[in-house]
Amino acid sequence: MKLAAIDIGSNAIRFQVTNVINYDGELSFKRLEYIRFPLRLGNDVFKNRSIGPEKEDKFFRLMNAFKLLIDLYEVDDYYACATSAMRESQNGRSIVRSVKELLGLHIHIIDGDEEAKFINNVVLKDLPPDTFLHIDVGGGSTELNIINNRSNLNSQSFKLGSVRTLELESAYTEMEKMTSWIKDNLGNNIEEIKAIGTGGNIQKLYELSHKSTKERLAEIDNLEVTLEFLKDLSTDEKINRLRLNPDRADVIVPAGNIYLSAMKAAKAQEILVPDVGLKDGIMQMLYEKHIPDALLGI
């Protein structure tokens, strides 16, 4: 069974095709295709409240390419979702309708709670029964989840993201709202809490500050040192010396500041960085939808 996920973010758009294989009673997931395209819809939306003609044209061509790949791979089911940039854009819904009418590709514009739920579905599976603050920083929004004993206790979405921070002066106020929410909801009863970080920027910060380990655990002190190092580099130096993608080089520091601010508010000294994201949550949802078929090898 082949499944496809499309994650339309504020900084980039991701596409993945996965083959679910049931062989001799053993289930496995094989990635057949993965594309990350740096179409920064958030630049237009957070400045002008709508997606401009140039980005709209590229978006249509990209969705057409994904639709062709879905057809060529003979995908059994897919789910496409758009997050903060598309949902806040004045012309976002009309663009989604046009994509449906012209390409036959259905895109769901989801809110912050739905976004957090998708990611939580894959994050919660392998956690020990402790208390965690899950921090997911995207281009346009940050989703926080307080987790205890593998259950989600509370969630909140903030208009705070790596791309939005570049465009809006209100980021400082939203950051204060986020840290206040963490302190109010965690209280003083928890002596030790770990953070969980998801999103492309924390993945890259982890890679820059640590040798890869099975636990994928980063200490706050190492992240702070890495962030200070990055702050002293120009965007060109980040691209050429560190080989960062251009659309990563200018947002990694603002994103890192959000992760660190949340960790400090929670008094978390470590952050777990699982290699998962929204697309993985989508795949999990699609798989659960088709569990009988997957088990039968259909």
C-alpha atoms as one frame of an Amber mdcrd trajectory, in Angstrom:
protein
   0.000   0.000   0.000   1.389   3.392  -1.006   0.635   6.586   0.935   1.560
  10.217   0.264   1.778  13.287   2.494   2.012  16.964   1.532   2.981  19.447
   4.244   2.476  23.063   3.089   4.361  25.164   5.620   5.271  28.835   5.864
   8.956  28.336   5.031   8.911  25.242   2.809   6.658  22.564   1.323   7.358
  18.864   1.851   6.147  15.856  -0.117   6.668  12.194   0.697   5.541   8.868
  -0.722   5.811   5.814   1.549   5.270   2.146   0.768   3.708   0.149   3.622
   4.944  -3.433   3.291   3.596  -6.488   5.103   5.902  -9.423   4.435   5.592
 -12.652   6.391   3.711 -10.893   9.178   6.295  -8.120   9.560   5.211  -4.542
   8.813   7.688  -1.992   7.467   7.610   1.511   5.970   9.849   2.339   3.016
  10.236   5.899   1.786   9.961   5.964  -1.999  10.121   9.712  -2.599  10.886
  12.816  -0.549  10.961  16.414  -1.780  11.460  19.595   0.215  10.836  22.702
  -1.886  11.783  26.112  -0.395   8.644  28.075  -1.314   8.375  30.623   1.503
   4.685  31.531   1.521   5.143  33.208   4.893   7.192  36.033   3.368   4.144
  37.253   1.465   1.504  36.499   4.081   3.181  37.926   7.164   4.080  41.124
   5.276   1.053  41.689   3.050  -1.584  39.260   4.430  -1.915  37.464   1.095
   0.063  35.235  -1.286   1.405  37.246  -4.214   1.045  36.304  -7.902   4.613
  34.961  -8.239   4.341  32.647  -5.237   0.824  31.618  -6.277   2.088  30.601
  -9.735   4.938  28.568  -8.239   2.546  26.986  -5.765   0.229  25.796  -8.576
   3.138  24.349 -10.532   4.460  22.587  -7.442   1.041  21.099  -6.604   0.737
  19.944 -10.210   4.127  18.198  -9.918   3.041  16.495  -6.692  -0.262  15.418
  -8.234   1.634  13.874 -11.155   3.912  11.990  -8.750   0.905  10.741  -6.780
  -0.562   9.406 -10.013   2.736   7.959 -11.273   3.410   6.140  -8.010  -0.205
   4.888  -8.058  -0.720   6.077  -4.494  -3.625   4.464  -2.636  -4.339   7.448
  -0.397  -2.882  10.891   0.300  -3.411  13.828   2.620  -2.324  17.386   1.901
  -2.462  20.030   4.602  -1.520  23.693   4.892  -0.627  25.471   8.112  -0.284
  29.051   9.381   0.674  30.956   6.197  -2.151  29.503   4.123  -4.774  29.757
   6.872  -3.917  33.425   7.559  -3.684  34.455   3.913  -6.635  36.444   2.595
  -6.509  34.503  -0.672  -5.448  31.145   0.794  -8.841  29.473   0.597  -9.474
  30.666  -2.944  -6.099  29.235  -3.995  -6.959  25.909  -2.364 -10.318  25.858
  -4.194  -8.592  26.545  -7.518  -6.105  23.725  -6.929  -9.029  21.381  -6.282
 -10.942  22.509  -9.381  -7.986  22.577 -11.788  -5.789  19.745 -10.507  -8.173
  17.539  -8.530  -5.876  17.813  -5.490  -7.642  18.403  -2.182  -5.775  20.497
   0.413  -6.902  20.758   4.040  -6.183  24.043   5.816  -5.633  22.945   9.409
  -5.450  24.940  12.645  -2.718  24.822  15.264  -4.490  22.196  17.365  -4.797
  19.819  14.413  -1.153  20.419  13.499  -0.059  19.608  17.046  -2.226  16.474
  17.107  -0.634  15.099  13.935   2.880  15.523  15.319   1.917  14.262  18.773
   0.663  11.001  17.259   4.203  10.037  16.281   6.027  11.710  19.182   4.027
  10.015  21.951   4.587   6.439  20.777   8.037   5.804  22.212   8.164   8.190
  25.176   8.840   7.025  28.737   6.066   7.806  31.268   7.584  11.156  32.317
   6.591  14.802  31.928   7.663  16.611  28.765   7.169  19.966  27.080   6.830
  19.350  23.341   7.940  22.383  21.299   7.248  22.462  17.563   8.493  25.608
  15.829   7.395  26.170  12.253   7.728  29.097   9.920   4.566  30.819  11.121
   3.501  29.226  14.393   4.779  27.428  17.471   2.780  24.580  18.977   3.324
  23.611  22.612   2.091  20.423  24.274   2.477  19.368  27.889   2.764  15.585
  28.017   2.602  13.305  31.021   2.592   9.505  31.026   2.253   9.476  27.208
  -0.918  11.603  27.377  -1.356  15.165  26.220  -2.438  17.335  29.183  -2.631
  20.747  27.525  -1.846  22.418  24.207  -1.516  25.905  22.852  -0.596  27.449
  19.509   1.227  30.788  19.258   1.690  33.116  16.288   5.427  32.808  16.652
   7.608  31.229  13.991  10.985  31.477  12.314   9.717  33.314   9.215   7.092
  35.357  11.061   9.766  36.567  13.505  11.708  38.011  10.580   8.674  39.916
   9.327   6.756  41.107  12.413   7.820  43.366  15.265   5.113  41.804  17.468
   7.234  38.665  17.928   8.553  39.862  21.299   5.033  40.222  22.716   4.045
  36.775  21.454   7.218  35.313  22.948   6.199  36.731  26.337   2.752  35.158
  25.955   4.367  31.804  25.203   6.730  31.834  28.176   3.932  32.975  30.509
   1.714  30.128  29.307   4.490  27.612  30.010   5.064  28.907  33.537   1.338
  29.087  34.312   0.639  25.569  33.074   3.677  23.818  34.495   3.608  25.572
  37.836   6.239  24.840  40.473   5.356  21.216  41.100   7.625  19.661  38.505
  11.221  19.412  39.665  12.620  18.068  36.398  11.129  18.258  32.945  12.571
  17.418  29.546  11.709  19.185  26.339  10.951  17.551  22.996  11.792  19.546
  19.885  10.386  18.973  16.430  10.874  21.007  13.276  13.631  21.400  10.721
  15.554  24.054  12.651  15.959  22.078  15.878  17.055  19.106  13.781  19.786
  21.237  12.227  20.761  22.828  15.569  21.109  19.347  17.034  23.320  18.249
  14.130  25.525  21.326  14.522  25.889  20.998  18.287  26.121  17.198  18.755
  27.488  14.065  17.245  24.569  11.885  16.258  23.555   9.538  19.070  20.852
   6.943  19.420  19.140   8.970  22.145  19.159  12.223  20.084  19.319  14.255
  23.284  20.749  17.785  23.402  21.768  19.823  26.444  20.623  23.425  26.689
  24.201  24.633  27.292  25.404  23.132  24.007  22.471  24.628  22.121  23.221
  28.065  23.580  26.876  27.832  22.516  25.864  26.765  19.004  23.322  29.572
  18.755  25.887  32.172  19.848  28.274  30.824  17.220  25.588  31.123  14.527
  24.682  34.672  15.568  28.240  35.789  14.755  28.023  34.431  11.206  26.494
  36.242   8.253  23.874  34.506   6.147  26.488  33.962   3.424  28.849  32.359
   5.937  26.115  30.034   7.167  25.431  28.987   3.584  29.037  28.592   2.444
  30.875  27.522   5.615  28.177  25.373   7.192  26.461  24.332   3.953  23.022
  25.404   5.199  20.249  25.864   2.660  19.530  29.575   2.028  16.005  29.220
   3.436  17.468  27.653   6.589  20.384  30.037   7.046  18.320  33.148   7.766
  15.755  31.525  10.094  17.768  29.086  12.223  18.720  31.728  14.815  15.173
  33.118  15.297  13.874  29.549  15.572  16.615  28.623  18.023  15.684  31.579
  20.221  12.106  30.263  20.432  13.226  26.757  21.469  15.622  28.126  24.088
  13.070  30.587  25.484  10.542  27.770  25.898  13.117  25.486  27.519  14.189
  28.179  29.976  10.587  28.969  30.898  10.081  25.261  31.644  13.482  24.981
  33.385  14.312  22.123  31.011  18.017  21.323  30.770  17.712  18.799  27.934
  15.725  18.463  24.747  14.938  15.246  22.898  15.085  15.708  19.116  13.245
  12.831  17.385  13.607  12.690  13.618   9.893  13.216  12.938   7.645  15.998
  11.701   4.192  16.824  10.413   4.559  14.597   7.348   5.252  11.627   9.628
   2.108  12.386  11.619   0.144  12.455   8.374   1.585   9.078   7.375   0.638
   7.657  10.767  -2.940   8.922  10.365  -3.238   7.450   6.868  -1.774   4.132
   8.005  -4.218   3.887  10.938  -7.049   4.666   8.528  -6.029   1.667   6.390
  -4.725  -0.759   9.057  -6.750  -3.792   7.833  -5.535  -3.255   4.265  -1.932
  -2.831   5.429  -2.020  -6.008   7.487  -3.424  -7.924   4.544  -0.721  -6.549
   2.273  -3.194  -4.825  -0.037
